GROMACS .gro file of C-alpha atoms in nm:
model
  503
    1UNK     CA    1  -0.415   1.786  -8.224
    2UNK     CA    2  -0.344   2.140  -8.118
    3UNK     CA    3  -0.710   2.150  -7.930
    4UNK     CA    4  -0.579   1.850  -7.712
    5UNK     CA    5  -0.278   1.993  -7.646
    6UNK     CA    6  -0.370   2.377  -7.588
    7UNK     CA    7  -0.658   2.223  -7.302
    8UNK     CA    8  -0.383   1.974  -7.181
    9UNK     CA    9  -0.186   2.286  -7.136
   10UNK     CA   10  -0.452   2.486  -6.983
   11UNK     CA   11  -0.523   2.217  -6.698
   12UNK     CA   12  -0.146   2.212  -6.583
   13UNK     CA   13  -0.154   2.561  -6.585
   14UNK     CA   14  -0.452   2.609  -6.321
   15UNK     CA   15  -0.304   2.301  -6.145
   16UNK     CA   16   0.001   2.479  -6.088
   17UNK     CA   17  -0.153   2.780  -6.013
   18UNK     CA   18  -0.358   2.643  -5.744
   19UNK     CA   19  -0.077   2.474  -5.586
   20UNK     CA   20   0.135   2.778  -5.578
   21UNK     CA   21  -0.195   2.971  -5.413
   22UNK     CA   22  -0.218   2.618  -5.120
   23UNK     CA   23   0.126   2.677  -5.048
   24UNK     CA   24   0.166   3.041  -4.948
   25UNK     CA   25  -0.231   2.991  -4.767
   26UNK     CA   26  -0.030   2.721  -4.593
   27UNK     CA   27   0.243   2.905  -4.495
   28UNK     CA   28   0.030   3.251  -4.407
   29UNK     CA   29  -0.163   3.023  -4.157
   30UNK     CA   30   0.154   2.819  -4.056
   31UNK     CA   31   0.288   3.192  -3.963
   32UNK     CA   32  -0.035   3.317  -3.809
   33UNK     CA   33  -0.002   3.050  -3.570
   34UNK     CA   34   0.311   3.083  -3.461
   35UNK     CA   35   0.217   3.449  -3.390
   36UNK     CA   36  -0.123   3.418  -3.192
   37UNK     CA   37  -0.173   3.303  -2.843
   38UNK     CA   38  -0.271   2.980  -2.697
   39UNK     CA   39  -0.514   2.953  -2.489
   40UNK     CA   40  -0.578   2.603  -2.419
   41UNK     CA   41  -0.603   2.282  -2.566
   42UNK     CA   42  -0.923   2.023  -2.632
   43UNK     CA   43  -1.040   1.686  -2.708
   44UNK     CA   44  -1.143   1.688  -3.100
   45UNK     CA   45  -1.427   1.422  -3.007
   46UNK     CA   46  -1.514   1.564  -2.672
   47UNK     CA   47  -1.488   1.961  -2.687
   48UNK     CA   48  -1.567   2.005  -2.299
   49UNK     CA   49  -1.250   1.874  -2.222
   50UNK     CA   50  -0.970   2.139  -2.165
   51UNK     CA   51  -0.657   2.118  -2.092
   52UNK     CA   52  -0.375   2.379  -2.011
   53UNK     CA   53  -0.099   2.197  -2.183
   54UNK     CA   54  -0.088   1.965  -2.503
   55UNK     CA   55  -0.099   1.630  -2.543
   56UNK     CA   56  -0.345   1.360  -2.645
   57UNK     CA   57  -0.656   1.296  -2.508
   58UNK     CA   58  -0.744   1.072  -2.203
   59UNK     CA   59  -1.018   0.832  -2.366
   60UNK     CA   60  -0.941   0.827  -2.750
   61UNK     CA   61  -0.575   0.912  -2.761
   62UNK     CA   62  -0.641   1.214  -3.023
   63UNK     CA   63  -0.356   1.455  -3.016
   64UNK     CA   64  -0.528   1.807  -2.832
   65UNK     CA   65  -0.585   2.059  -3.052
   66UNK     CA   66  -0.495   2.405  -2.977
   67UNK     CA   67  -0.777   2.739  -2.942
   68UNK     CA   68  -0.592   3.023  -3.006
   69UNK     CA   69  -0.711   3.382  -2.844
   70UNK     CA   70  -0.791   3.528  -3.189
   71UNK     CA   71  -1.111   3.274  -3.171
   72UNK     CA   72  -1.265   3.516  -2.988
   73UNK     CA   73  -1.523   3.770  -3.131
   74UNK     CA   74  -1.633   4.083  -3.007
   75UNK     CA   75  -1.967   4.145  -2.820
   76UNK     CA   76  -2.106   4.400  -3.008
   77UNK     CA   77  -1.968   4.535  -3.349
   78UNK     CA   78  -1.711   4.801  -3.278
   79UNK     CA   79  -1.719   4.752  -2.893
   80UNK     CA   80  -1.443   4.516  -2.704
   81UNK     CA   81  -1.597   4.187  -2.531
   82UNK     CA   82  -1.654   4.239  -2.143
   83UNK     CA   83  -1.534   4.002  -1.852
   84UNK     CA   84  -1.764   3.722  -1.800
   85UNK     CA   85  -2.019   3.840  -2.067
   86UNK     CA   86  -2.187   3.533  -2.276
   87UNK     CA   87  -2.355   3.395  -2.603
   88UNK     CA   88  -2.592   3.204  -2.612
   89UNK     CA   89  -2.841   3.155  -2.921
   90UNK     CA   90  -3.213   3.183  -2.937
   91UNK     CA   91  -3.304   2.749  -2.889
   92UNK     CA   92  -3.085   2.733  -2.606
   93UNK     CA   93  -3.251   2.963  -2.445
   94UNK     CA   94  -3.571   2.801  -2.468
   95UNK     CA   95  -3.451   2.497  -2.395
   96UNK     CA   96  -3.265   2.632  -2.085
   97UNK     CA   97  -3.549   2.855  -2.002
   98UNK     CA   98  -3.378   3.200  -2.019
   99UNK     CA   99  -3.599   3.519  -2.051
  100UNK     CA  100  -3.570   3.864  -2.027
  101UNK     CA  101  -3.757   4.110  -1.954
  102UNK     CA  102  -3.743   4.500  -2.006
  103UNK     CA  103  -3.598   4.778  -1.684
  104UNK     CA  104  -3.937   4.958  -1.597
  105UNK     CA  105  -4.027   5.321  -1.437
  106UNK     CA  106  -4.333   5.286  -1.218
  107UNK     CA  107  -4.457   5.423  -0.864
  108UNK     CA  108  -4.452   5.164  -0.632
  109UNK     CA  109  -4.659   5.155  -0.318
  110UNK     CA  110  -4.587   4.891  -0.024
  111UNK     CA  111  -4.742   4.719   0.281
  112UNK     CA  112  -4.408   4.800   0.561
  113UNK     CA  113  -4.440   4.532   0.819
  114UNK     CA  114  -4.286   4.553   1.156
  115UNK     CA  115  -4.306   4.426   1.507
  116UNK     CA  116  -4.462   4.652   1.731
  117UNK     CA  117  -4.474   4.625   2.118
  118UNK     CA  118  -4.799   4.840   2.336
  119UNK     CA  119  -4.768   5.067   2.574
  120UNK     CA  120  -4.998   5.213   2.809
  121UNK     CA  121  -4.989   5.589   2.695
  122UNK     CA  122  -4.831   5.791   2.997
  123UNK     CA  123  -5.078   6.063   3.041
  124UNK     CA  124  -5.348   5.780   3.122
  125UNK     CA  125  -5.091   5.634   3.406
  126UNK     CA  126  -5.150   5.744   3.783
  127UNK     CA  127  -4.933   5.694   4.072
  128UNK     CA  128  -5.055   5.727   4.431
  129UNK     CA  129  -4.823   5.843   4.636
  130UNK     CA  130  -4.782   5.911   5.033
  131UNK     CA  131  -4.806   6.242   5.125
  132UNK     CA  132  -4.650   6.215   5.437
  133UNK     CA  133  -4.495   5.932   5.653
  134UNK     CA  134  -4.708   5.691   5.820
  135UNK     CA  135  -4.795   5.286   5.779
  136UNK     CA  136  -5.082   5.054   5.624
  137UNK     CA  137  -5.332   4.923   5.783
  138UNK     CA  138  -5.505   4.685   5.540
  139UNK     CA  139  -5.537   4.663   5.138
  140UNK     CA  140  -5.853   4.514   5.012
  141UNK     CA  141  -5.817   4.344   4.627
  142UNK     CA  142  -5.543   4.516   4.544
  143UNK     CA  143  -5.301   4.221   4.324
  144UNK     CA  144  -5.101   4.314   4.055
  145UNK     CA  145  -5.298   4.292   3.715
  146UNK     CA  146  -5.667   4.348   3.912
  147UNK     CA  147  -5.867   4.596   3.739
  148UNK     CA  148  -6.022   4.841   3.963
  149UNK     CA  149  -6.311   5.122   3.930
  150UNK     CA  150  -6.306   5.506   4.047
  151UNK     CA  151  -6.283   5.585   4.385
  152UNK     CA  152  -6.285   5.193   4.496
  153UNK     CA  153  -6.089   5.167   4.824
  154UNK     CA  154  -5.797   4.954   4.758
  155UNK     CA  155  -5.596   5.035   5.155
  156UNK     CA  156  -5.592   5.203   5.469
  157UNK     CA  157  -5.339   5.368   5.613
  158UNK     CA  158  -5.279   5.576   5.937
  159UNK     CA  159  -5.103   5.920   5.911
  160UNK     CA  160  -5.072   6.164   6.254
  161UNK     CA  161  -5.049   6.490   6.077
  162UNK     CA  162  -5.422   6.435   5.925
  163UNK     CA  163  -5.587   6.445   6.262
  164UNK     CA  164  -5.460   6.878   6.358
  165UNK     CA  165  -5.578   6.915   5.971
  166UNK     CA  166  -5.902   6.768   5.985
  167UNK     CA  167  -6.000   6.897   6.318
  168UNK     CA  168  -5.945   7.239   6.184
  169UNK     CA  169  -6.128   7.179   5.859
  170UNK     CA  170  -6.465   7.053   6.109
  171UNK     CA  171  -6.407   7.396   6.249
  172UNK     CA  172  -6.410   7.607   5.964
  173UNK     CA  173  -6.717   7.385   5.829
  174UNK     CA  174  -6.945   7.497   6.148
  175UNK     CA  175  -7.197   7.683   6.077
  176UNK     CA  176  -7.147   7.691   5.717
  177UNK     CA  177  -7.473   7.736   5.550
  178UNK     CA  178  -7.498   7.442   5.283
  179UNK     CA  179  -7.739   7.259   4.998
  180UNK     CA  180  -8.010   7.086   5.279
  181UNK     CA  181  -8.138   6.746   5.051
  182UNK     CA  182  -8.504   6.592   4.995
  183UNK     CA  183  -8.404   6.401   5.346
  184UNK     CA  184  -8.333   6.651   5.552
  185UNK     CA  185  -7.995   6.616   5.535
  186UNK     CA  186  -7.728   6.903   5.489
  187UNK     CA  187  -7.409   6.903   5.258
  188UNK     CA  188  -7.122   7.122   5.210
  189UNK     CA  189  -7.102   7.291   4.971
  190UNK     CA  190  -6.686   7.377   4.881
  191UNK     CA  191  -6.481   7.482   4.753
  192UNK     CA  192  -6.555   7.858   4.790
  193UNK     CA  193  -6.766   7.824   5.055
  194UNK     CA  194  -6.723   8.072   5.380
  195UNK     CA  195  -6.732   8.053   5.701
  196UNK     CA  196  -7.011   8.363   5.906
  197UNK     CA  197  -6.760   8.545   5.983
  198UNK     CA  198  -6.635   8.532   5.576
  199UNK     CA  199  -6.284   8.399   5.626
  200UNK     CA  200  -6.246   8.154   5.356
  201UNK     CA  201  -6.060   7.864   5.490
  202UNK     CA  202  -6.269   7.592   5.395
  203UNK     CA  203  -6.015   7.579   5.049
  204UNK     CA  204  -5.737   7.579   5.208
  205UNK     CA  205  -5.817   7.302   5.477
  206UNK     CA  206  -5.941   7.095   5.219
  207UNK     CA  207  -5.595   7.146   4.981
  208UNK     CA  208  -5.402   7.060   5.273
  209UNK     CA  209  -5.593   6.713   5.293
  210UNK     CA  210  -5.548   6.662   4.991
  211UNK     CA  211  -5.199   6.673   4.994
  212UNK     CA  212  -5.151   6.391   5.269
  213UNK     CA  213  -5.352   6.209   5.076
  214UNK     CA  214  -5.716   6.220   5.193
  215UNK     CA  215  -5.953   6.186   4.876
  216UNK     CA  216  -6.250   6.430   4.792
  217UNK     CA  217  -6.477   6.147   4.828
  218UNK     CA  218  -6.327   6.088   5.237
  219UNK     CA  219  -6.360   6.535   5.240
  220UNK     CA  220  -6.683   6.517   5.169
  221UNK     CA  221  -6.758   6.267   5.421
  222UNK     CA  222  -6.608   6.388   5.699
  223UNK     CA  223  -6.816   6.707   5.600
  224UNK     CA  224  -7.108   6.560   5.575
  225UNK     CA  225  -7.061   6.355   5.953
  226UNK     CA  226  -6.903   6.594   6.126
  227UNK     CA  227  -6.595   6.361   6.272
  228UNK     CA  228  -6.237   6.291   6.232
  229UNK     CA  229  -6.161   5.961   6.034
  230UNK     CA  230  -5.918   5.730   6.189
  231UNK     CA  231  -5.776   5.638   5.842
  232UNK     CA  232  -5.689   5.771   5.552
  233UNK     CA  233  -5.807   5.590   5.284
  234UNK     CA  234  -5.627   5.523   4.929
  235UNK     CA  235  -5.866   5.496   4.649
  236UNK     CA  236  -5.824   5.460   4.269
  237UNK     CA  237  -5.814   5.765   4.096
  238UNK     CA  238  -5.899   5.591   3.789
  239UNK     CA  239  -6.132   5.329   3.636
  240UNK     CA  240  -5.803   5.111   3.536
  241UNK     CA  241  -5.564   4.796   3.589
  242UNK     CA  242  -5.320   4.773   3.837
  243UNK     CA  243  -4.977   4.749   3.722
  244UNK     CA  244  -4.768   4.831   4.018
  245UNK     CA  245  -4.797   4.704   4.363
  246UNK     CA  246  -4.558   4.821   4.659
  247UNK     CA  247  -4.719   4.779   4.982
  248UNK     CA  248  -4.819   4.503   5.218
  249UNK     CA  249  -5.068   4.591   5.547
  250UNK     CA  250  -4.824   4.690   5.837
  251UNK     CA  251  -4.588   4.819   5.655
  252UNK     CA  252  -4.391   5.153   5.737
  253UNK     CA  253  -4.398   5.441   5.444
  254UNK     CA  254  -4.218   5.777   5.408
  255UNK     CA  255  -4.359   6.082   5.248
  256UNK     CA  256  -4.359   6.049   4.909
  257UNK     CA  257  -4.367   5.634   4.882
  258UNK     CA  258  -4.511   5.504   4.559
  259UNK     CA  259  -4.853   5.326   4.658
  260UNK     CA  260  -4.932   5.240   4.385
  261UNK     CA  261  -4.934   5.261   3.986
  262UNK     CA  262  -5.292   5.246   3.820
  263UNK     CA  263  -5.315   5.297   3.409
  264UNK     CA  264  -5.637   5.329   3.194
  265UNK     CA  265  -5.547   5.110   2.916
  266UNK     CA  266  -5.862   5.197   2.737
  267UNK     CA  267  -5.664   5.345   2.469
  268UNK     CA  268  -5.280   5.281   2.447
  269UNK     CA  269  -4.969   5.293   2.251
  270UNK     CA  270  -4.795   5.129   1.998
  271UNK     CA  271  -4.454   5.158   1.964
  272UNK     CA  272  -4.249   5.015   1.653
  273UNK     CA  273  -3.869   5.051   1.546
  274UNK     CA  274  -3.828   5.174   1.215
  275UNK     CA  275  -3.499   5.295   1.007
  276UNK     CA  276  -3.435   5.653   0.938
  277UNK     CA  277  -3.462   5.637   0.611
  278UNK     CA  278  -3.770   5.506   0.651
  279UNK     CA  279  -3.953   5.819   0.868
  280UNK     CA  280  -4.076   6.037   0.616
  281UNK     CA  281  -4.315   5.768   0.435
  282UNK     CA  282  -4.486   5.760   0.781
  283UNK     CA  283  -4.613   6.062   0.822
  284UNK     CA  284  -4.874   6.184   1.170
  285UNK     CA  285  -5.215   6.039   1.039
  286UNK     CA  286  -5.115   5.742   0.818
  287UNK     CA  287  -5.392   5.425   0.936
  288UNK     CA  288  -5.195   5.098   1.024
  289UNK     CA  289  -5.331   4.778   1.020
  290UNK     CA  290  -5.289   4.573   1.393
  291UNK     CA  291  -5.267   4.236   1.409
  292UNK     CA  292  -5.216   4.013   1.759
  293UNK     CA  293  -5.002   3.741   1.727
  294UNK     CA  294  -5.162   3.432   1.907
  295UNK     CA  295  -5.540   3.597   1.838
  296UNK     CA  296  -5.734   3.654   1.516
  297UNK     CA  297  -5.848   3.999   1.547
  298UNK     CA  298  -5.722   4.324   1.427
  299UNK     CA  299  -5.724   4.721   1.481
  300UNK     CA  300  -5.649   5.006   1.343
  301UNK     CA  301  -5.421   5.269   1.444
  302UNK     CA  302  -5.276   5.624   1.378
  303UNK     CA  303  -5.000   5.707   1.361
  304UNK     CA  304  -4.939   5.995   1.590
  305UNK     CA  305  -4.509   6.065   1.589
  306UNK     CA  306  -4.211   5.955   1.512
  307UNK     CA  307  -4.002   5.986   1.831
  308UNK     CA  308  -3.697   6.189   1.773
  309UNK     CA  309  -3.392   5.952   2.006
  310UNK     CA  310  -3.183   5.668   1.800
  311UNK     CA  311  -3.143   5.357   1.978
  312UNK     CA  312  -2.806   5.328   2.053
  313UNK     CA  313  -2.847   4.910   2.024
  314UNK     CA  314  -3.046   4.935   1.678
  315UNK     CA  315  -2.967   5.279   1.530
  316UNK     CA  316  -3.319   5.260   1.481
  317UNK     CA  317  -3.619   5.539   1.528
  318UNK     CA  318  -3.937   5.491   1.771
  319UNK     CA  319  -4.244   5.557   1.542
  320UNK     CA  320  -4.551   5.548   1.783
  321UNK     CA  321  -4.929   5.467   1.754
  322UNK     CA  322  -5.258   5.519   1.908
  323UNK     CA  323  -5.502   5.264   1.897
  324UNK     CA  324  -5.860   5.256   2.071
  325UNK     CA  325  -5.835   4.924   2.304
  326UNK     CA  326  -6.206   4.750   2.292
  327UNK     CA  327  -6.232   4.488   2.531
  328UNK     CA  328  -5.875   4.533   2.699
  329UNK     CA  329  -5.756   4.314   2.384
  330UNK     CA  330  -5.414   4.545   2.342
  331UNK     CA  331  -5.198   4.451   2.706
  332UNK     CA  332  -4.879   4.657   2.780
  333UNK     CA  333  -4.593   4.473   2.685
  334UNK     CA  334  -4.793   4.265   2.425
  335UNK     CA  335  -4.598   4.231   2.055
  336UNK     CA  336  -4.821   4.302   1.754
  337UNK     CA  337  -4.775   4.290   1.417
  338UNK     CA  338  -4.794   4.649   1.236
  339UNK     CA  339  -4.893   4.684   0.836
  340UNK     CA  340  -4.784   5.034   0.713
  341UNK     CA  341  -4.895   5.144   0.360
  342UNK     CA  342  -4.574   5.351   0.221
  343UNK     CA  343  -4.618   5.496  -0.094
  344UNK     CA  344  -4.273   5.534  -0.296
  345UNK     CA  345  -4.133   5.815  -0.556
  346UNK     CA  346  -4.146   5.631  -0.954
  347UNK     CA  347  -3.819   5.480  -1.040
  348UNK     CA  348  -3.636   5.178  -1.230
  349UNK     CA  349  -3.762   4.839  -1.096
  350UNK     CA  350  -3.658   4.478  -1.253
  351UNK     CA  351  -3.782   4.146  -1.127
  352UNK     CA  352  -3.655   4.077  -0.822
  353UNK     CA  353  -3.540   3.722  -1.005
  354UNK     CA  354  -3.295   3.942  -1.234
  355UNK     CA  355  -3.051   4.034  -0.930
  356UNK     CA  356  -2.793   3.813  -0.841
  357UNK     CA  357  -2.653   3.909  -0.498
  358UNK     CA  358  -2.305   3.775  -0.374
  359UNK     CA  359  -2.315   3.927  -0.056
  360UNK     CA  360  -2.022   4.236  -0.155
  361UNK     CA  361  -2.222   4.290  -0.433
  362UNK     CA  362  -2.530   4.291  -0.668
  363UNK     CA  363  -2.562   4.269  -1.021
  364UNK     CA  364  -2.795   4.184  -1.338
  365UNK     CA  365  -2.703   4.032  -1.678
  366UNK     CA  366  -2.795   4.302  -1.949
  367UNK     CA  367  -2.891   4.169  -2.325
  368UNK     CA  368  -2.631   4.395  -2.540
  369UNK     CA  369  -2.676   4.250  -2.811
  370UNK     CA  370  -2.938   3.920  -2.900
  371UNK     CA  371  -2.820   3.623  -2.721
  372UNK     CA  372  -2.550   3.853  -2.574
  373UNK     CA  373  -2.543   3.901  -2.191
  374UNK     CA  374  -2.345   4.082  -2.022
  375UNK     CA  375  -2.277   4.108  -1.629
  376UNK     CA  376  -2.321   4.522  -1.474
  377UNK     CA  377  -2.315   4.593  -1.094
  378UNK     CA  378  -2.607   4.747  -1.039
  379UNK     CA  379  -2.712   4.943  -0.683
  380UNK     CA  380  -3.082   4.842  -0.548
  381UNK     CA  381  -3.330   5.009  -0.311
  382UNK     CA  382  -3.666   4.897  -0.199
  383UNK     CA  383  -3.840   4.565  -0.247
  384UNK     CA  384  -4.186   4.536  -0.384
  385UNK     CA  385  -4.287   4.206  -0.362
  386UNK     CA  386  -4.157   4.008  -0.646
  387UNK     CA  387  -3.954   4.349  -0.778
  388UNK     CA  388  -3.683   4.530  -0.659
  389UNK     CA  389  -3.584   4.883  -0.727
  390UNK     CA  390  -3.268   4.991  -0.904
  391UNK     CA  391  -3.081   5.271  -0.795
  392UNK     CA  392  -2.813   5.297  -1.024
  393UNK     CA  393  -2.646   5.072  -1.292
  394UNK     CA  394  -2.917   5.055  -1.496
  395UNK     CA  395  -3.141   5.270  -1.748
  396UNK     CA  396  -3.528   5.252  -1.893
  397UNK     CA  397  -3.564   4.988  -2.162
  398UNK     CA  398  -3.300   4.832  -2.128
  399UNK     CA  399  -3.372   4.425  -2.106
  400UNK     CA  400  -3.220   4.175  -1.779
  401UNK     CA  401  -3.232   3.839  -1.780
  402UNK     CA  402  -3.505   3.764  -1.576
  403UNK     CA  403  -3.545   3.351  -1.638
  404UNK     CA  404  -3.251   3.086  -1.572
  405UNK     CA  405  -3.029   3.363  -1.415
  406UNK     CA  406  -2.825   3.136  -1.226
  407UNK     CA  407  -2.757   2.908  -1.542
  408UNK     CA  408  -2.633   3.277  -1.727
  409UNK     CA  409  -2.441   3.347  -1.427
  410UNK     CA  410  -2.281   2.985  -1.394
  411UNK     CA  411  -2.184   3.040  -1.753
  412UNK     CA  412  -2.037   3.344  -1.729
  413UNK     CA  413  -1.825   3.240  -1.412
  414UNK     CA  414  -1.703   2.942  -1.624
  415UNK     CA  415  -1.571   3.164  -1.929
  416UNK     CA  416  -1.433   3.435  -1.701
  417UNK     CA  417  -1.210   3.154  -1.501
  418UNK     CA  418  -1.103   2.923  -1.803
  419UNK     CA  419  -1.023   3.183  -2.035
  420UNK     CA  420  -1.306   3.016  -2.309
  421UNK     CA  421  -1.406   3.280  -2.614
  422UNK     CA  422  -1.729   3.421  -2.633
  423UNK     CA  423  -1.880   3.347  -2.993
  424UNK     CA  424  -2.145   3.596  -3.152
  425UNK     CA  425  -2.433   3.316  -3.177
  426UNK     CA  426  -2.657   3.316  -3.490
  427UNK     CA  427  -2.935   3.488  -3.542
  428UNK     CA  428  -3.119   3.246  -3.800
  429UNK     CA  429  -3.052   2.902  -3.713
  430UNK     CA  430  -2.902   2.695  -3.438
  431UNK     CA  431  -2.571   2.557  -3.508
  432UNK     CA  432  -2.388   2.269  -3.326
  433UNK     CA  433  -2.140   2.371  -3.067
  434UNK     CA  434  -1.795   2.407  -3.155
  435UNK     CA  435  -1.456   2.342  -2.966
  436UNK     CA  436  -1.449   2.709  -2.911
  437UNK     CA  437  -1.770   2.704  -2.790
  438UNK     CA  438  -1.800   2.636  -2.387
  439UNK     CA  439  -2.123   2.459  -2.308
  440UNK     CA  440  -2.371   2.520  -1.991
  441UNK     CA  441  -2.197   2.372  -1.770
  442UNK     CA  442  -2.515   2.352  -1.502
  443UNK     CA  443  -2.745   2.062  -1.614
  444UNK     CA  444  -3.048   1.926  -1.452
  445UNK     CA  445  -2.956   1.591  -1.356
  446UNK     CA  446  -2.629   1.579  -1.515
  447UNK     CA  447  -2.270   1.530  -1.418
  448UNK     CA  448  -1.914   1.556  -1.566
  449UNK     CA  449  -1.729   1.262  -1.717
  450UNK     CA  450  -1.370   1.305  -1.551
  451UNK     CA  451  -1.211   1.097  -1.771
  452UNK     CA  452  -1.302   1.251  -2.113
  453UNK     CA  453  -1.508   1.593  -1.964
  454UNK     CA  454  -1.870   1.457  -2.096
  455UNK     CA  455  -2.158   1.630  -1.982
  456UNK     CA  456  -2.342   1.306  -1.906
  457UNK     CA  457  -2.672   1.163  -1.759
  458UNK     CA  458  -2.623   1.039  -1.405
  459UNK     CA  459  -2.872   0.771  -1.330
  460UNK     CA  460  -2.789   0.640  -1.730
  461UNK     CA  461  -2.465   0.615  -1.589
  462UNK     CA  462  -2.555   0.431  -1.252
  463UNK     CA  463  -2.781   0.216  -1.448
  464UNK     CA  464  -2.503   0.101  -1.672
  465UNK     CA  465  -2.236   0.021  -1.384
  466UNK     CA  466  -2.029   0.330  -1.487
  467UNK     CA  467  -1.959   0.459  -1.156
  468UNK     CA  468  -1.681   0.409  -0.872
  469UNK     CA  469  -1.653   0.545  -0.540
  470UNK     CA  470  -1.313   0.688  -0.389
  471UNK     CA  471  -1.247   0.908  -0.087
  472UNK     CA  472  -1.663   0.998  -0.033
  473UNK     CA  473  -1.725   1.108  -0.369
  474UNK     CA  474  -1.890   0.940  -0.650
  475UNK     CA  475  -1.756   0.923  -1.026
  476UNK     CA  476  -2.000   0.886  -1.312
  477UNK     CA  477  -1.822   0.745  -1.677
  478UNK     CA  478  -2.013   0.786  -2.003
  479UNK     CA  479  -1.844   0.418  -2.099
  480UNK     CA  480  -1.701   0.123  -1.965
  481UNK     CA  481  -1.397   0.212  -2.114
  482UNK     CA  482  -1.384   0.597  -1.926
  483UNK     CA  483  -1.438   0.410  -1.613
  484UNK     CA  484  -1.120   0.168  -1.687
  485UNK     CA  485  -0.908   0.466  -1.786
  486UNK     CA  486  -0.990   0.631  -1.481
  487UNK     CA  487  -0.899   0.341  -1.252
  488UNK     CA  488  -0.573   0.255  -1.386
  489UNK     CA  489  -0.492   0.656  -1.322
  490UNK     CA  490  -0.726   0.839  -1.099
  491UNK     CA  491  -0.465   1.100  -0.984
  492UNK     CA  492  -0.418   1.185  -1.326
  493UNK     CA  493  -0.730   1.312  -1.450
  494UNK     CA  494  -0.829   1.461  -1.101
  495UNK     CA  495  -0.498   1.668  -1.154
  496UNK     CA  496  -0.609   1.747  -1.450
  497UNK     CA  497  -0.918   1.859  -1.377
  498UNK     CA  498  -0.841   2.050  -1.051
  499UNK     CA  499  -0.586   2.281  -1.359
  500UNK     CA  500  -0.898   2.303  -1.561
  501UNK     CA  501  -1.094   2.513  -1.272
  502UNK     CA  502  -0.783   2.710  -1.143
  503UNK     CA  503  -0.845   3.062  -1.291
   0.00000   0.00000   0.00000
């Protein structure tokens, strides 16, 4: 009997101790809840639904449960949580195709492609001008763009001063000893020929004739024929193409008037615009590959110089290349593609898919801990194919998100705008999503139910007839009940969704 009473007393003592401890725990929990700040309220049945005020869930009528700020876990032990950091467990990373890669330091060589323009070499452009006033008598095959040969007659002109100078030239050549040809004809040996009195005057007359526009070929004809020329022949000084023609038959001209502009196009220049920062990459002698836009032909060109002038409109420099022009395929003012090799000093690079460019800034997501990603602003440099150079913001060996980057960015923005807490993801197993952990908002083929906030399959909702049209938009619902609740008071649910999205 005593043993039974003793056992009963022990049981009562244990029950009393438990009751006292339970009451104290509830009291401490209540005091802690009062001292904590409420972030938002969630639907216990649908954790995706959030509200900035207490109340009941619109789908099931249950009381919304508060989420306190103490639920936030640090990103890394001993470090504060960073704005926009997001935690995603390993299995979810595989599900959504999220991949990471290390920041690497390497040297890159790239092919810079620029648009070039073909221009004649200025040292190969010849301008034929008038030595004195006169008029044009005839022109011969001198159309613009015509290909001409050296000493080909293009026009004849009359210059009054020529007769007096030509007469002195013929008088000076009288009795000059010249070379005798096989046929017995005598040719004039000039310049340097002298008459019998030893006066060297032939060179002076020859120079005056050249100054008036008489060609060497016509001067030689005068010496051989011993006759005054009726006209002055305008001939091409080189094999080339006529770039400009400024005369017509019967036209009067003044001294120094330009008749023709003829260019030798056997070798041409290619001019391309480059930025000042790229000028040091293209040293003289660099070999470039030139492709004609409308032809399947390629040429090799050599960088000759970077011109010092800066274009006032584009703020670029002019890169000049020299190219041989077989068959005259490269024509003045033609546009071509120029591919230039450029080698860049070693630097940090990441895959191009890791970069998020918002226009105002660029950032990547760095894995601070397993499953924890934080956004970090970076400064980029050159781009090499599928990689981009990082000038500032990262160190070698850090791991950045390279696959599913926009999903992580969307989750980061959602957490930052709604104030959702960050949970440290487990490393050994996958745990179901808690009420305090936001889900990835972007999923293939899924939309959000405006009534209950669940992410649902749009195609399934449409096939079940759980859709509504309003104000040019289509709303999808998980069930007929949510559809009916929304149709009764759509303004209420739209206001809730608007408040939820407001930062």
